[in-house]
Amino acid sequence: RQVLQDLMVAFEAAARAALVQLAVMPCALGLALTMSSAAPYWQSAAAARSTPPEILKAIRAAPWRGALEPTPSSSSAAGPGGLRLESMEVVEGELPADLAGTLYKNGPGRIRIGEQRYGHWFDGDGFVTALNFAGDGTASFRAEYVKTERYVAQELAGVDAGIVRRGAWTQKAGGALDNAFRVPTNPGNTNLLVVDGRLLATCEGGLPIELDPITLETKGDFDFGGSMKSFFAAHSKIDPFKSRVCAFGLILGPGTPDINIMEANADGSNLVQHAHPLPFTTFVHDMGVTANHLVFMVPPWTVDPLDTLNFLAGVKAYGTMFKWTPEKGTWVLIADRNDLTKLHRVRLPEAVSLYHIISAHEDEVEGARRLTLNVARHIGSRTKLESSFANMYDAFFEEDQECEAWQYTFTRTSAGASAGAATEWSYASSTKVETAYPFELPDVNPGTFCEGTPARYAFVNALTGRDGNNGILDGIMRIDLRPPGNGASPVWTAGAGKFAGAPTFMPRQRAQESKSSPMVADGERDLDGYVLTYVYCSTTHTTQAVILDARAIEAGPVAVLQLPYHLPLSFHGTYMEAR
């Protein structure tokens, strides 16, 4: 019996390896490979042995959910120090010679402990990947969990202990008594920021966490010299033209929280900050950066202060108490970068839900100062969307749970206004920007921040439904941010059973002298680089790194690199050019 079992294991391993080769093999005579609605790996005995029955059932119903599964951290594939590949296998095309640097991505490496699921996708433990391009046609790969206190505690406790730390949406094991008066822990799972060579994992619920940029080992919290007095939001940003760190975070207290708006030098020194009260208790995820202002859009996704008593008593997780309250309105906060004490508040004419600001820009038009904000606006119910995020293994995303591109403009009459005044801004207009598909997770060339001309193009994760790939974002789309947009936006998809994740822009490596001379042709500088997406291959339960030319994403991959294992779906990332 043991001999037969060993033979079966060996056969399954060989079959899986063969499937990987089929997944990346060029198709003869132009014929595309096809697959059944259920991915072969997830029908295997190996999958059945390693996956809890209810999870396996959910994945077989929608194979993209296999990308939610915990990544190996100490298995034979990973080794004791995380995932490492000294040489990546290029299975299609060639790595560009003008691509030299490291792409870092962050996202939840696991959203379940054994059979017990976290209360929300956003509560998963942070998992950072680093894909390094040497500039000579070779690449290497490394990945590590962010070793937060909660991650280490969970590893020490083991699976049988259940969830041992409280999250923003997740209760720890032990009931209300063990959750009472416990602050939600920071998973460090959303984004990454490079400050003076330091790699910081960021998330709304705490301080940034410093990682070694080469080994990805966790160094600990980074607090800008001890002066920061708030959390540090996931979408804090770098202004490359002023060499400034632009950041924000919430200050929680017994009443409505404050938003703490911050700027520092590029090396993290001389942090300047000022706190302003929010109009209500809410969740602010992103901001826009212009040459003179920091801009926030505050949606009415709110918590009633009385409901916080249930949180304090340990009865409910904090994130589960948010409700959509459109009567409170959506507010735009415009902070003056020259004096962070100056903040103007503009109420939009309708309630708007969003997570992400795509880009921001300001200019002079007919004697008035104009501020333009491009956002990824939710199409449908915020409540429905969050319900899906709260149970990803049962989620099946539809168009109304994704985003449309909208452009908002605000004006300030220049006559009689001082240079730093932010008290005269008013709402001017809103325009829907047409795209081929709904989307989320936008990214732009970071070199477009704060320049004299606005970003024209952005790259997004699109919900295309092509090749039967339903239920999750699956394609990469380039959108034209100028109204009316483009209903025939260029799109790339990987084929049946393959789901492209969030795009990250990687600038071309150029001579130092050319970097100081930005291109002025309309939109050309936005496309001066490549877009990378990690593609989950549900047939083989593996991941490919796909590089697209930003100028022609619809033409297909410039290069495809094959990983021998899968990477969980990630959120955001950053690219650090080789020095």
Coordinates of C-alpha atoms in Angstrom, one line a residue:
R1 CA 0.0 0.0 0.0
Q2 CA 2.8 2.4 0.9
V3 CA 4.6 1.7 -2.4
L4 CA 1.3 2.4 -4.3
Q5 CA 0.9 5.7 -2.4
D6 CA 4.5 6.7 -3.2
L7 CA 3.9 5.9 -6.9
M8 CA 0.7 8.0 -6.9
V9 CA 2.5 11.0 -5.3
A10 CA 5.3 10.7 -7.9
F11 CA 2.8 10.5 -10.7
E12 CA 0.9 13.6 -9.5
A13 CA 4.1 15.5 -9.3
A14 CA 5.1 14.5 -12.8
A15 CA 1.7 15.4 -14.1
R16 CA 1.7 18.8 -12.5
A17 CA 5.2 19.5 -14.0
A18 CA 3.9 18.5 -17.4
L19 CA 0.9 20.9 -17.0
V20 CA 3.3 23.8 -16.2
Q21 CA 5.2 23.1 -19.4
L22 CA 1.9 23.0 -21.3
A23 CA 0.8 26.3 -19.8
V24 CA 3.9 28.1 -21.1
M25 CA 4.5 26.2 -24.3
P26 CA 4.0 28.2 -27.5
C27 CA 0.9 26.8 -29.2
A28 CA 1.7 25.2 -32.6
L29 CA -0.2 26.3 -35.6
G30 CA -1.7 29.2 -33.6
L31 CA -4.1 26.9 -31.8
A32 CA -4.8 28.0 -28.2
L33 CA -4.9 25.6 -25.3
T34 CA -8.3 25.1 -23.8
M35 CA -9.3 23.9 -20.3
S36 CA -12.4 22.8 -18.5
S37 CA -14.3 25.0 -16.1
A38 CA -12.5 23.3 -13.2
A39 CA -8.7 23.5 -13.2
P40 CA -6.9 20.1 -13.3
Y41 CA -4.7 20.8 -10.3
W42 CA -7.7 21.5 -8.1
Q43 CA -9.2 18.1 -9.2
S44 CA -6.1 16.2 -8.1
A45 CA -5.6 14.1 -5.0
A46 CA -2.7 16.4 -4.0
A47 CA -5.0 19.4 -3.8
A48 CA -7.6 17.3 -1.8
R49 CA -4.9 16.3 0.7
S50 CA -3.6 19.8 1.3
T51 CA -6.8 21.9 1.2
P52 CA -9.7 21.9 3.7
P53 CA -12.8 20.5 2.1
E54 CA -14.9 23.7 2.2
I55 CA -12.0 25.7 0.7
L56 CA -11.5 23.1 -2.0
K57 CA -15.1 23.1 -2.9
A58 CA -15.1 26.9 -3.2
I59 CA -12.0 26.8 -5.4
R60 CA -13.4 24.1 -7.7
A61 CA -16.5 26.3 -8.2
A62 CA -14.3 29.3 -9.3
P63 CA -10.6 28.3 -9.8
W64 CA -9.3 31.9 -9.5
R65 CA -9.9 31.5 -5.8
G66 CA -6.8 29.2 -5.8
A67 CA -4.8 32.5 -5.9
L68 CA -6.1 33.2 -2.4
E69 CA -4.4 30.2 -0.9
P70 CA -1.6 30.7 1.6
T71 CA 1.8 30.8 -0.1
P72 CA 4.5 28.3 1.0
S73 CA 6.7 29.9 3.6
S74 CA 8.8 27.0 4.9
S75 CA 8.1 24.1 2.6
S76 CA 10.5 22.3 0.3
A77 CA 9.6 24.9 -2.4
A78 CA 10.3 27.8 -0.1
G79 CA 13.2 26.8 2.2
P80 CA 13.6 28.1 5.7
G81 CA 14.2 31.7 4.6
G82 CA 11.2 32.3 2.4
L83 CA 10.9 31.9 -1.4
R84 CA 14.1 32.3 -3.4
L85 CA 15.1 31.8 -7.0
E86 CA 18.6 32.9 -8.0
S87 CA 17.7 32.6 -11.7
M88 CA 14.3 33.0 -13.1
E89 CA 13.2 30.9 -16.1
V90 CA 12.2 33.1 -19.1
V91 CA 9.7 31.0 -21.0
E92 CA 8.7 33.6 -23.6
G93 CA 10.4 36.5 -25.2
E94 CA 13.5 38.2 -23.7
L95 CA 14.0 40.5 -20.7
P96 CA 14.5 44.1 -21.9
A97 CA 18.0 45.4 -21.8
D98 CA 16.7 48.8 -20.5
L99 CA 15.0 47.2 -17.5
A100 CA 17.4 47.3 -14.5
G101 CA 16.0 47.5 -10.9
T102 CA 13.7 45.7 -8.5
L103 CA 9.9 45.4 -8.5
Y104 CA 8.4 45.1 -5.0
K105 CA 4.8 44.0 -4.5
N106 CA 2.8 43.6 -1.3
G107 CA -0.4 41.8 -0.5
P108 CA -2.1 39.2 1.8
G109 CA 0.0 36.0 1.8
R110 CA -2.7 34.2 3.7
I111 CA -6.3 35.0 4.6
R112 CA -7.0 31.8 6.6
I113 CA -5.3 30.0 9.5
G114 CA -6.2 26.4 8.9
E115 CA -9.9 26.3 8.3
Q116 CA -10.5 29.6 10.1
R117 CA -10.8 32.6 7.8
Y118 CA -9.8 36.1 8.5
G119 CA -12.8 38.5 8.6
H120 CA -11.7 40.5 5.5
W121 CA -9.2 40.2 2.6
F122 CA -7.6 43.4 4.0
D123 CA -6.7 41.6 7.2
G124 CA -4.4 39.0 5.6
D125 CA -0.8 38.8 6.7
G126 CA 1.5 40.9 4.6
F127 CA 3.7 39.1 2.0
V128 CA 6.3 41.0 0.0
T129 CA 7.9 39.9 -3.3
A130 CA 11.0 41.2 -4.9
L131 CA 11.7 40.6 -8.6
N132 CA 15.2 41.9 -9.5
F133 CA 16.2 42.6 -13.1
A134 CA 20.0 42.7 -13.5
G135 CA 19.9 44.6 -16.8
D136 CA 21.7 41.8 -18.6
G137 CA 18.8 39.6 -19.6
T138 CA 18.6 37.8 -16.2
A139 CA 16.3 38.1 -13.2
S140 CA 16.1 36.7 -9.7
F141 CA 13.2 36.4 -7.2
R142 CA 12.7 36.5 -3.4
A143 CA 9.6 36.7 -1.2
E144 CA 9.0 36.9 2.5
Y145 CA 6.1 37.4 4.9
V146 CA 6.3 40.6 6.8
K147 CA 7.3 39.5 10.3
T148 CA 4.9 41.6 12.3
E149 CA 4.2 40.8 15.9
R150 CA 0.9 39.2 15.0
Y151 CA 2.5 37.0 12.3
V152 CA 5.2 35.8 14.7
A153 CA 2.7 35.2 17.5
Q154 CA 0.5 33.1 15.1
E155 CA 3.5 31.1 13.9
L156 CA 4.4 30.3 17.5
A157 CA 0.8 29.4 18.5
G158 CA 0.2 27.1 15.5
V159 CA -3.0 26.3 13.5
D160 CA -4.8 24.6 16.4
A161 CA -4.8 27.7 18.5
G162 CA -7.0 29.5 16.0
I163 CA -6.5 33.2 15.2
V164 CA -4.4 34.6 18.1
R165 CA -4.4 38.4 17.3
R166 CA -7.3 40.8 16.7
G167 CA -7.4 42.4 13.3
A168 CA -9.4 45.4 12.0
W169 CA -12.1 43.0 10.7
T170 CA -11.2 39.9 12.6
Q171 CA -11.8 38.7 16.1
K172 CA -9.2 36.6 17.9
A173 CA -10.1 33.3 19.4
G174 CA -11.5 33.4 22.9
G175 CA -14.7 35.5 22.5
A176 CA -15.6 39.0 23.6
L177 CA -13.6 38.7 26.9
D178 CA -10.3 38.1 25.0
N179 CA -11.0 40.8 22.4
A180 CA -12.2 43.6 24.8
F181 CA -10.0 46.7 24.7
R182 CA -7.5 45.1 22.3
V183 CA -6.3 47.4 19.5
P184 CA -6.4 45.8 16.0
T185 CA -3.0 44.7 14.8
N186 CA -1.2 45.9 11.7
P187 CA -0.8 43.3 9.0
G188 CA 1.6 45.4 6.9
N189 CA -0.1 44.1 3.7
T190 CA -1.0 46.9 1.3
N191 CA 1.7 48.9 -0.3
L192 CA 5.5 49.6 -0.3
L193 CA 7.4 52.9 -0.2
V194 CA 11.1 53.5 -0.7
V195 CA 12.5 56.3 1.5
D196 CA 16.2 56.9 1.2
G197 CA 16.9 53.3 0.3
R198 CA 14.7 52.0 3.1
L199 CA 11.9 49.7 2.0
L200 CA 8.7 50.3 4.0
A201 CA 5.6 48.1 4.0
T202 CA 2.6 50.2 4.6
C203 CA -1.0 49.7 5.7
E204 CA -3.6 52.0 7.3
G205 CA -3.5 50.3 10.7
G206 CA -0.1 51.3 12.1
L207 CA 3.4 52.6 11.5
P208 CA 5.3 51.6 8.3
I209 CA 7.4 48.5 8.7
E210 CA 11.0 48.6 7.5
L211 CA 12.3 45.6 5.5
D212 CA 15.8 44.9 4.2
P213 CA 15.5 45.8 0.4
I214 CA 17.7 42.8 -0.5
T215 CA 16.7 40.0 1.9
L216 CA 13.2 41.3 2.8
E217 CA 13.9 40.5 6.4
T218 CA 11.7 42.6 8.8
K219 CA 13.7 45.3 10.7
G220 CA 10.8 46.8 12.7
D221 CA 8.6 49.9 12.8
F222 CA 9.9 53.1 11.1
D223 CA 8.6 56.3 12.8
F224 CA 10.6 59.1 11.1
G225 CA 12.9 59.6 14.0
G226 CA 10.2 59.2 16.7
S227 CA 8.2 62.3 15.8
M228 CA 5.2 60.9 13.9
K229 CA 2.0 61.1 15.9
S230 CA -0.4 59.0 13.8
F231 CA -0.8 55.9 11.8
F232 CA 0.8 55.9 8.3
A233 CA -1.6 55.4 5.3
A234 CA -0.9 52.8 2.6
H235 CA -0.8 55.3 -0.2
S236 CA 1.7 57.8 1.2
K237 CA 3.8 58.9 -1.8
I238 CA 7.1 60.3 -3.0
D239 CA 7.3 63.6 -4.9
P240 CA 10.4 63.0 -7.1
F241 CA 10.5 66.6 -8.3
K242 CA 10.6 68.2 -4.9
S243 CA 12.4 65.2 -3.3
R244 CA 9.7 65.0 -0.6
V245 CA 7.8 62.3 1.2
C246 CA 4.1 63.1 1.2
A247 CA 2.1 61.2 3.8
F248 CA -1.0 61.0 6.0
G249 CA -2.5 58.8 8.6
L250 CA -5.4 58.7 11.1
I251 CA -5.2 59.7 14.8
L252 CA -7.8 57.7 16.7
G253 CA -9.5 58.8 19.9
P254 CA -12.7 58.8 21.8
G255 CA -14.6 60.8 19.1
T256 CA -14.2 61.5 15.4
P257 CA -10.6 60.8 14.2
D258 CA -8.2 63.4 12.9
I259 CA -6.3 63.1 9.6
N260 CA -2.6 63.8 10.2
I261 CA -1.1 65.3 7.0
M262 CA 2.7 65.0 6.8
E263 CA 5.7 65.9 4.6
A264 CA 9.4 65.1 5.1
N265 CA 12.6 65.3 3.2
A266 CA 13.4 62.5 0.9
D267 CA 15.7 60.9 3.5
G268 CA 12.8 60.9 6.1
S269 CA 14.2 63.9 8.1
N270 CA 12.5 67.1 9.2
L271 CA 9.0 65.7 9.3
V272 CA 6.3 68.4 9.3
Q273 CA 2.8 67.4 10.3
H274 CA -0.6 68.9 11.2
A275 CA -3.8 67.2 12.2
H276 CA -7.3 68.2 11.1
P277 CA -10.6 66.7 12.2
L278 CA -12.4 64.5 9.7
P279 CA -16.1 65.2 9.0
F280 CA -17.0 61.8 10.4
T281 CA -15.4 58.5 11.4
T282 CA -14.3 56.9 8.1
F283 CA -11.6 55.1 6.2
V284 CA -9.3 57.2 4.0
H285 CA -7.0 55.1 1.8
D286 CA -5.4 57.3 -0.9
M287 CA -4.4 60.9 -1.8
G288 CA -3.5 63.0 -4.8
V289 CA -0.3 65.0 -5.0
T290 CA 0.2 68.1 -7.0
A291 CA 3.0 70.7 -7.0
N292 CA 1.3 72.8 -4.3
H293 CA -1.4 70.6 -2.7
L294 CA -2.3 67.3 -1.1
V295 CA -5.8 66.2 -2.0
F296 CA -8.1 63.6 -0.2
M297 CA -11.5 62.3 -1.1
V298 CA -13.5 61.3 2.0
P299 CA -16.4 58.9 1.3
P300 CA -19.4 58.5 3.8
W301 CA -18.4 54.9 4.7
T302 CA -18.8 55.6 8.4
V303 CA -18.9 54.2 11.9
D304 CA -21.4 55.5 14.4
P305 CA -19.5 56.5 17.5
L306 CA -22.0 54.7 19.7
D307 CA -21.2 51.4 17.8
T308 CA -17.6 51.7 18.9
L309 CA -18.8 50.6 22.4
N310 CA -19.3 47.1 20.9
F311 CA -15.8 47.2 19.6
L312 CA -14.3 48.3 22.9
A313 CA -16.3 45.6 24.7
G314 CA -14.9 43.0 22.3
V315 CA -18.3 42.1 20.8
K316 CA -17.5 43.1 17.2
A317 CA -14.5 43.8 15.1
Y318 CA -14.1 47.5 14.2
G319 CA -14.2 47.1 10.4
T320 CA -17.6 45.2 10.5
M321 CA -19.3 48.3 11.9
F322 CA -18.9 50.5 8.8
K323 CA -22.1 51.6 7.0
W324 CA -22.9 53.5 3.9
T325 CA -24.4 56.9 4.9
P326 CA -24.8 59.0 1.7
E327 CA -26.6 61.7 3.6
K328 CA -23.3 62.7 5.1
G329 CA -21.9 63.4 1.7
T330 CA -18.4 62.9 0.1
W331 CA -15.9 65.6 1.0
V332 CA -12.7 66.7 -0.7
L333 CA -9.9 68.0 1.5
I334 CA -7.3 70.2 -0.1
A335 CA -4.2 70.9 2.0
D336 CA -1.6 73.5 1.2
R337 CA 1.8 71.9 1.0
N338 CA 3.5 75.2 1.9
D339 CA 1.5 75.4 5.1
L340 CA -0.2 72.2 6.3
T341 CA -2.3 74.1 8.8
K342 CA -4.3 75.4 5.8
L343 CA -7.0 73.0 4.7
H344 CA -10.1 73.6 2.6
R345 CA -13.2 71.3 2.5
V346 CA -15.4 71.0 -0.5
R347 CA -18.6 68.9 -0.4
L348 CA -19.4 67.1 -3.7
P349 CA -22.9 67.3 -5.0
E350 CA -23.4 63.5 -4.7
A351 CA -22.1 60.8 -2.4
V352 CA -19.1 59.0 -4.0
S353 CA -17.4 55.7 -2.9
L354 CA -13.8 55.0 -3.8
Y355 CA -10.5 53.6 -2.7
H356 CA -8.1 55.0 -5.2
I357 CA -7.1 58.4 -6.6
I358 CA -5.5 57.8 -10.0
S359 CA -3.7 61.2 -10.5
A360 CA -4.0 64.9 -9.6
H361 CA -2.9 68.0 -11.4
E362 CA -3.3 71.8 -11.1
D363 CA -3.0 74.5 -13.7
E364 CA -4.2 78.0 -14.6
V365 CA -7.3 78.4 -16.8
E366 CA -8.9 81.7 -17.7
G367 CA -7.6 83.6 -14.7
A368 CA -8.5 80.9 -12.2
R369 CA -6.5 78.1 -10.5
R370 CA -7.8 74.7 -11.5
L371 CA -7.2 71.4 -9.6
T372 CA -8.1 68.2 -11.5
L373 CA -8.6 64.9 -9.7
N374 CA -8.9 61.5 -11.5
V375 CA -10.4 58.8 -9.4
A376 CA -11.4 55.2 -9.6
R377 CA -15.1 55.5 -8.5
H378 CA -17.1 52.5 -7.4
I379 CA -19.9 51.7 -9.7
G380 CA -22.3 50.0 -7.3
S381 CA -23.0 49.4 -3.6
R382 CA -20.1 49.8 -1.2
T383 CA -21.9 47.5 1.2
K384 CA -22.1 44.7 -1.4
L385 CA -18.4 45.2 -2.3
E386 CA -17.2 45.0 1.3
S387 CA -19.4 41.9 1.9
S388 CA -17.4 40.2 -0.9
F389 CA -14.1 41.3 0.6
A390 CA -15.2 39.9 3.9
N391 CA -15.6 36.3 2.4
M392 CA -13.3 36.0 -0.5
Y393 CA -13.6 32.3 -0.9
D394 CA -17.2 32.7 -1.7
A395 CA -16.9 36.0 -3.6
F396 CA -17.7 36.4 -7.3
F397 CA -17.1 39.9 -8.5
E398 CA -19.4 41.5 -11.0
E399 CA -19.2 44.8 -12.9
D400 CA -21.1 46.8 -10.2
Q401 CA -18.3 45.8 -7.7
E402 CA -15.6 47.4 -9.7
C403 CA -14.8 51.0 -10.8
E404 CA -15.3 53.6 -13.5
A405 CA -12.9 56.5 -14.2
W406 CA -14.2 59.9 -13.2
Q407 CA -12.6 63.3 -13.4
Y408 CA -13.4 66.0 -10.9
T409 CA -12.3 69.6 -11.2
F410 CA -12.1 72.4 -8.6
T411 CA -11.3 76.1 -9.1
R412 CA -10.0 79.0 -7.1
T413 CA -10.2 82.5 -8.3
S414 CA -6.7 83.9 -8.4
A415 CA -7.7 87.6 -8.1
G416 CA -7.0 88.8 -4.5
A417 CA -5.9 85.4 -3.3
S418 CA -2.6 84.9 -1.6
A419 CA -0.2 82.3 -3.1
G420 CA -0.8 79.9 -0.2
A421 CA -4.6 80.4 0.3
A422 CA -6.6 77.3 0.2
T423 CA -9.9 78.9 1.4
E424 CA -11.4 79.7 -1.9
W425 CA -11.6 76.3 -3.6
S426 CA -15.0 75.3 -5.0
Y427 CA -16.4 72.4 -6.9
A428 CA -16.5 73.0 -10.7
S429 CA -17.4 69.7 -12.5
S430 CA -17.4 66.0 -12.7
T431 CA -17.1 63.9 -15.9
K432 CA -17.2 60.1 -16.5
V433 CA -14.2 58.9 -18.5
E434 CA -15.1 56.1 -20.8
T435 CA -13.1 52.8 -20.7
A436 CA -13.6 49.4 -22.3
Y437 CA -14.2 47.5 -19.0
P438 CA -14.7 48.2 -15.3
F439 CA -11.5 48.1 -13.3
E440 CA -9.6 48.6 -10.0
L441 CA -6.0 49.0 -8.7
P442 CA -4.7 51.8 -11.0
D443 CA -1.1 52.7 -11.5
V444 CA 0.7 55.5 -13.4
N445 CA 4.3 56.3 -14.3
P446 CA 5.7 57.7 -11.0
G447 CA 7.6 60.3 -13.0
T448 CA 4.2 62.0 -13.8
F449 CA 3.8 63.2 -10.2
C450 CA 3.8 67.0 -9.9
E451 CA 5.1 67.8 -13.4
G452 CA 3.9 70.8 -15.4
T453 CA 1.7 68.6 -17.6
P454 CA -1.0 66.2 -16.4
A455 CA -0.8 62.4 -16.6
R456 CA -2.7 61.2 -19.7
Y457 CA -2.6 57.5 -19.3
A458 CA -3.0 55.0 -16.4
F459 CA -2.8 51.2 -16.2
V460 CA -5.5 49.3 -14.4
N461 CA -6.6 45.7 -13.5
A462 CA -9.7 45.1 -15.7
L463 CA -12.7 42.8 -15.3
T464 CA -13.0 41.6 -18.9
G465 CA -14.8 38.2 -18.6
R466 CA -12.8 37.1 -21.7
D467 CA -12.1 33.4 -22.2
G468 CA -14.6 32.5 -19.5
N469 CA -12.6 34.1 -16.8
N470 CA -15.4 35.4 -14.6
G471 CA -15.6 36.4 -11.0
I472 CA -12.3 38.4 -10.5
L473 CA -10.2 41.0 -12.2
D474 CA -8.3 39.3 -15.0
G475 CA -6.8 41.7 -17.6
I476 CA -4.5 44.7 -17.9
M477 CA -6.0 47.9 -19.5
R478 CA -4.5 51.2 -20.4
I479 CA -7.0 54.1 -20.0
D480 CA -6.9 57.6 -21.4
L481 CA -7.6 60.0 -18.6
R482 CA -8.7 62.8 -20.8
P483 CA -12.5 63.0 -21.1
P484 CA -14.3 61.5 -22.9
G485 CA -11.8 58.7 -22.6
N486 CA -11.7 55.7 -24.9
G487 CA -14.4 53.0 -25.0
A488 CA -11.9 50.9 -26.9
S489 CA -9.1 51.0 -24.4
P490 CA -6.2 48.8 -25.2
V491 CA -6.5 45.5 -23.1
W492 CA -4.4 42.4 -22.7
T493 CA -5.6 39.1 -21.2
A494 CA -3.6 35.9 -20.6
G495 CA -6.1 33.4 -21.8
A496 CA -8.5 30.8 -20.3
G497 CA -7.8 30.0 -16.7
K498 CA -5.2 32.7 -16.3
F499 CA -5.9 35.8 -14.2
A500 CA -3.7 38.9 -14.4
G501 CA -3.2 40.8 -11.2
A502 CA -2.6 44.4 -10.4
P503 CA -0.3 46.2 -12.8
T504 CA 2.9 48.1 -11.7
F505 CA 4.7 50.5 -13.9
M506 CA 8.5 50.2 -14.3
P507 CA 10.3 53.1 -16.1
R508 CA 12.9 52.3 -18.7
Q509 CA 16.5 52.6 -17.5
R510 CA 17.8 55.8 -19.2
A511 CA 21.0 57.8 -19.0
Q512 CA 21.1 60.1 -16.0
E513 CA 21.3 63.2 -18.1
S514 CA 18.1 62.3 -20.1
K515 CA 16.1 61.9 -16.8
S516 CA 16.4 65.6 -16.1
S517 CA 14.8 66.3 -19.5
P518 CA 11.2 64.9 -19.3
M519 CA 9.5 64.3 -22.6
V520 CA 6.9 66.9 -23.5
A521 CA 4.9 65.1 -26.2
D522 CA 1.3 64.5 -25.0
G523 CA 1.2 61.3 -23.1
E524 CA 4.6 60.0 -24.3
R525 CA 6.4 60.2 -21.0
D526 CA 3.5 58.2 -19.4
L527 CA 4.4 55.3 -21.6
D528 CA 8.1 55.3 -21.3
G529 CA 8.5 52.0 -19.6
Y530 CA 6.9 48.6 -18.9
V531 CA 4.0 47.2 -17.0
L532 CA 4.4 44.0 -14.9
T533 CA 1.6 41.8 -13.7
Y534 CA 1.7 38.5 -11.9
V535 CA -0.7 36.1 -13.6
Y536 CA -2.2 33.2 -11.6
C537 CA -2.5 30.0 -13.7
S538 CA -5.3 28.1 -12.2
T539 CA -4.6 24.9 -14.3
T540 CA -1.2 24.4 -12.6
H541 CA -1.7 26.4 -9.5
T542 CA 1.4 28.5 -10.4
T543 CA 2.2 32.1 -11.2
Q544 CA 3.9 33.8 -14.2
A545 CA 5.5 37.3 -14.2
V546 CA 4.4 39.0 -17.4
I547 CA 6.1 42.1 -18.7
L548 CA 4.2 44.3 -21.2
D549 CA 5.4 47.3 -23.2
A550 CA 3.5 50.3 -21.9
R551 CA 3.2 51.7 -25.4
A552 CA 1.5 48.5 -26.8
I553 CA 0.1 46.3 -24.0
E554 CA -2.4 44.8 -26.4
A555 CA 0.6 43.3 -28.4
G556 CA 1.2 40.8 -25.7
P557 CA 4.2 40.0 -23.5
V558 CA 7.7 41.3 -24.1
A559 CA 8.7 38.5 -21.7
V560 CA 7.2 35.9 -19.4
L561 CA 8.9 34.4 -16.4
Q562 CA 7.7 31.2 -14.8
L563 CA 7.5 30.6 -11.1
P564 CA 7.3 26.9 -9.9
Y565 CA 4.7 27.8 -7.3
H566 CA 1.8 30.3 -6.9
L567 CA 1.8 33.8 -5.5
P568 CA -1.3 35.0 -3.7
L569 CA -3.2 38.0 -5.2
S570 CA -1.3 41.2 -4.3
F571 CA -2.5 44.8 -4.0
H572 CA 0.2 47.4 -4.8
G573 CA 3.9 47.8 -5.4
T574 CA 6.8 50.0 -6.3
Y575 CA 9.8 49.9 -8.6
M576 CA 13.3 50.9 -7.5
E577 CA 15.7 51.5 -10.4
A578 CA 19.2 50.2 -10.1
R579 CA 21.6 52.9 -8.9

